[in-house]
Short mmCIF file of C-alpha atoms in Angstrom, two decimals:
data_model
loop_
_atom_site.label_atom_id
_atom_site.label_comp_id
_atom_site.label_asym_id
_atom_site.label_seq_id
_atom_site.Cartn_x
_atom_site.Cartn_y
_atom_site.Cartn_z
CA UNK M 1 -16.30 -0.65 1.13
CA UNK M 2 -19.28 -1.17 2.84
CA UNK M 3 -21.13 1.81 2.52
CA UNK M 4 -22.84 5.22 3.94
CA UNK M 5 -24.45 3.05 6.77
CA UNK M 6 -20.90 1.34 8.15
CA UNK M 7 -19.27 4.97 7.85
CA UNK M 8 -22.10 6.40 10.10
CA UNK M 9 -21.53 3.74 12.68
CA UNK M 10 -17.89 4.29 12.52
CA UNK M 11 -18.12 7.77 13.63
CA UNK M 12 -20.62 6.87 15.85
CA UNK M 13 -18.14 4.73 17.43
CA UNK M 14 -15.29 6.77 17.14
CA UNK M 15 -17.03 9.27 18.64
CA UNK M 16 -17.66 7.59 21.91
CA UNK M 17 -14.52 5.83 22.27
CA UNK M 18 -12.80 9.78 21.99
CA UNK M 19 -15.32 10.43 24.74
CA UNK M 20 -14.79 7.48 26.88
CA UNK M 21 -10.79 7.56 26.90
CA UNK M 22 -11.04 11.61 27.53
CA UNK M 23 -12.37 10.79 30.86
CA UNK M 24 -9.22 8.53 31.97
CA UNK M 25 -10.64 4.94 32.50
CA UNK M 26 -9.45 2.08 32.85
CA UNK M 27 -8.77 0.30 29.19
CA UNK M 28 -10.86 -2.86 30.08
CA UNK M 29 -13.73 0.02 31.54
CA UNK M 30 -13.31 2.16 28.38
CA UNK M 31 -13.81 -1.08 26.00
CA UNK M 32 -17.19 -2.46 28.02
CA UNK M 33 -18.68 0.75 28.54
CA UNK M 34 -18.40 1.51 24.44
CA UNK M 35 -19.44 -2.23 24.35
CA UNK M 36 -22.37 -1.49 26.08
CA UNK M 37 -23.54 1.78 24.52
CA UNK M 38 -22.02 0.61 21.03
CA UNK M 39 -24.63 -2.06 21.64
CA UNK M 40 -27.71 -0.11 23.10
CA UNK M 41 -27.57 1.95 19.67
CA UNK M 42 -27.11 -0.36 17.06
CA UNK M 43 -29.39 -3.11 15.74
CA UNK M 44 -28.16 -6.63 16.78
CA UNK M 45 -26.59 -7.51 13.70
CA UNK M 46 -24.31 -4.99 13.79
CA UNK M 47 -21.01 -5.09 15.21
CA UNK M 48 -16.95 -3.90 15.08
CA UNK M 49 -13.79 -4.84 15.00
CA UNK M 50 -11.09 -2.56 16.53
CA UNK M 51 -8.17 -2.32 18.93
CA UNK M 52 -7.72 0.31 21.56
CA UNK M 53 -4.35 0.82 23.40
CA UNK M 54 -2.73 3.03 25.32
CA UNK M 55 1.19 3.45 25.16
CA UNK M 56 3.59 4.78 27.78
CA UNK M 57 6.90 6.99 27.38
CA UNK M 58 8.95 3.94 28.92
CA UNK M 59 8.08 1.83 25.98
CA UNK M 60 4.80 -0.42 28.12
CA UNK M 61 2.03 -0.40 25.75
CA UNK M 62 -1.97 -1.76 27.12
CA UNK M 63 -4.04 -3.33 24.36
CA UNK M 64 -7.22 -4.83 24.16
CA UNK M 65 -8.56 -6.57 20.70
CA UNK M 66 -12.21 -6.85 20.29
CA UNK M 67 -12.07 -9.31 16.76
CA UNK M 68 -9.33 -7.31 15.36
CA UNK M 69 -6.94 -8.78 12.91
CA UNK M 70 -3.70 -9.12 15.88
CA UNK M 71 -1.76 -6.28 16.21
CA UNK M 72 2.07 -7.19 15.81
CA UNK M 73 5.40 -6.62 17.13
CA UNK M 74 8.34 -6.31 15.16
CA UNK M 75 12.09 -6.28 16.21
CA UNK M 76 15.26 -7.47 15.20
CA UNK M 77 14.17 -10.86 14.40
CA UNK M 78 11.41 -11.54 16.55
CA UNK M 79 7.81 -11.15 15.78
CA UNK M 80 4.65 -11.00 18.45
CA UNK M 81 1.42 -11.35 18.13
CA UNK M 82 -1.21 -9.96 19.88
CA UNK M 83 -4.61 -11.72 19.78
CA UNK M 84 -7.98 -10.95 20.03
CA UNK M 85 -9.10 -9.80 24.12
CA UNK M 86 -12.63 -10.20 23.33
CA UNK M 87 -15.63 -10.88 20.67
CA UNK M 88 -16.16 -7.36 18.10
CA UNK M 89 -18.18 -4.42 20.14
CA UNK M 90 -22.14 -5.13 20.03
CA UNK M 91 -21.46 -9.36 20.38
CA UNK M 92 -22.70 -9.70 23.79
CA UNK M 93 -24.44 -6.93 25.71
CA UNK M 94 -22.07 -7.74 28.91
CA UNK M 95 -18.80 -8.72 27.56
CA UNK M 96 -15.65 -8.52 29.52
CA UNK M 97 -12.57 -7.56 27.71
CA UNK M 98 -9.19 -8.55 28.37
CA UNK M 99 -5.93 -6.68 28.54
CA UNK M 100 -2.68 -7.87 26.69
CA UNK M 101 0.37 -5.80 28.17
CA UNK M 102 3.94 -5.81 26.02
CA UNK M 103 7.19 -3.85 26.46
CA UNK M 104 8.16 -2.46 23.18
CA UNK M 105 11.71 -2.29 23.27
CA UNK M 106 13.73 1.09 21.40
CA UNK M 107 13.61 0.51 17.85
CA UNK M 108 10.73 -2.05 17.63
CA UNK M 109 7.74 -1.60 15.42
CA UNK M 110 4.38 -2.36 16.37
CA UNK M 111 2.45 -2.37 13.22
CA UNK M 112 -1.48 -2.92 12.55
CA UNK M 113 -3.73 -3.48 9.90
CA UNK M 114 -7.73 -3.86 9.45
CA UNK M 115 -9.53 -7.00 7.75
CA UNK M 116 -9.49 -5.19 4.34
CA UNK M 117 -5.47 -5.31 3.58
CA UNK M 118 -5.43 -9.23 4.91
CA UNK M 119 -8.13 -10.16 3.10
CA UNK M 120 -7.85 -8.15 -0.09
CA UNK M 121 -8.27 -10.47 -3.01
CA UNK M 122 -6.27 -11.02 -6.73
CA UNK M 123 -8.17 -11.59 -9.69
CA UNK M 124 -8.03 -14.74 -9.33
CA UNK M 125 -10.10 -14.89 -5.86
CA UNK M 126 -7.02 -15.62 -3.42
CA UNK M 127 -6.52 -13.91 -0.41
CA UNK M 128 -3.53 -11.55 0.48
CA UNK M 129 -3.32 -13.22 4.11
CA UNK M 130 -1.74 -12.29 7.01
CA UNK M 131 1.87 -14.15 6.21
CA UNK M 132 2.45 -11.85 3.65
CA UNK M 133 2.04 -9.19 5.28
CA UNK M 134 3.95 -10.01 8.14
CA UNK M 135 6.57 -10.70 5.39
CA UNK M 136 6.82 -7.70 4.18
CA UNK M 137 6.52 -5.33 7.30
CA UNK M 138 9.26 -7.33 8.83
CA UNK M 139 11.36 -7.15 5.47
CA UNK M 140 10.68 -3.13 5.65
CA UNK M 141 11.47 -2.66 8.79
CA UNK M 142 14.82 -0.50 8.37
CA UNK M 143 12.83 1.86 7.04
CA UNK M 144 10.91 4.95 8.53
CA UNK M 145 7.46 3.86 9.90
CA UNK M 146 5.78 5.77 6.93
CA UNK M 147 8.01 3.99 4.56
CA UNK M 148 7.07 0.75 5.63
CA UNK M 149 3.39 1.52 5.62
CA UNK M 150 3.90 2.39 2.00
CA UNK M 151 5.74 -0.57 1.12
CA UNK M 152 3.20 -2.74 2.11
CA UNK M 153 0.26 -1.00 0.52
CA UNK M 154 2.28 -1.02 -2.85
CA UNK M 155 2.75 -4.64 -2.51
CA UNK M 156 -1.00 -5.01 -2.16
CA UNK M 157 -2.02 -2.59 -4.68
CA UNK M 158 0.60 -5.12 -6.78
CA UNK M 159 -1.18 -8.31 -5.01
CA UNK M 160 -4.67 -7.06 -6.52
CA UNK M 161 -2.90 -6.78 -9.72
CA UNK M 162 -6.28 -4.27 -11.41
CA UNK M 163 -9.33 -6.37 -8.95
CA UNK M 164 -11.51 -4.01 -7.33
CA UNK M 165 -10.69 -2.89 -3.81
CA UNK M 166 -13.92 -4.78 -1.76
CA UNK M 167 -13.12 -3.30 1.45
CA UNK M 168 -11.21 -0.34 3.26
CA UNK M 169 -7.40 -0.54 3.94
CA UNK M 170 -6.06 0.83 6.67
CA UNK M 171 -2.57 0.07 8.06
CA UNK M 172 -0.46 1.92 11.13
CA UNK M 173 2.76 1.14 12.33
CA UNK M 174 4.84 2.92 15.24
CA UNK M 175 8.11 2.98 16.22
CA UNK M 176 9.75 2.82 19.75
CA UNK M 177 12.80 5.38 19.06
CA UNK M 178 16.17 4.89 20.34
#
């Protein structure tokens, strides 16, 4: 939704975080170094969201947020949130990111989405918010991972109800299995 120039720093970024987590740093090292670089080769007005992880076989997952809309955690009745770490990438030249680490247990579902599905409006301007959404991932979450994805980008394709799409959707959610 926001063009050729956006995509090209996407990759750009994408690119060197793929490089930078190949090499086996530290998640707080991996997140200022593409900080740093992100920011060396961009103007100053541009910046992005994103959160980087790393998860372990025993169910520990690493994450650090840099503006992201919070990654959540699902289970039987319980719901986690995991804010921001840190400002977007290319903020502050010499920002220090944080490190949030959570135990997902067998069978929880930690679930994220970018800026577009929370803030993807109906035709009459409102917003599709974050509440919802938590809603209805925690409502789907008896279903496979792929099912719930799908459930909640049919309820937002029903939210929009025919308004143009202003922004990219992109929603993951993964399962701890039994």
């Amino acid at each position: 939704g926001k063009g050729v120039a956006a995509s090209m720093l996407m990759s750009h970024l994408q690119a060197m975080l793929r490089t930078l987590i190949g090499v086996g740093l530290p998640l707080p090292e991996i997140m200022e170094r593409a900080n740093r670089l992100f920011t060396e080769s961009t103007l100053p007005m541009h910046y992005a969201t994103l959160v980087c992880g790393r998860a372990m076989p025993d169910g520990h997952v690493e994450i650090a947020n840099a503006g992201h809309p919070p990654p959540v955690l699902l289970g039987s009745g319980t719901t986690a949130h995991v804010d921001a770490t840190g400002l977007p990438l290319g903020m502050w030249y010499g920002q220090q990111f944080g490190v949030v680490q959570i135990d997902v247990a067998r069978g929880e579902t930690l679930v994220l989405c970018t800026d577009g599905l929370i803030e993807t409006e109906d035709a009459a301007g409102g917003a599709y918010g974050f509440d919802r959404f938590i809603d209805i991932a925690s409502r789907s979450l008896d279903r496979e991972p792929s099912d719930l994805v799908q459930t909640c980008i049919d309820d937002v394709g029903c939210f929009r109800s025919g308004a143009a799409r202003l922004d990219d959707l992109t929603l993951l959610a993964m399962r701890r299995l039994a």
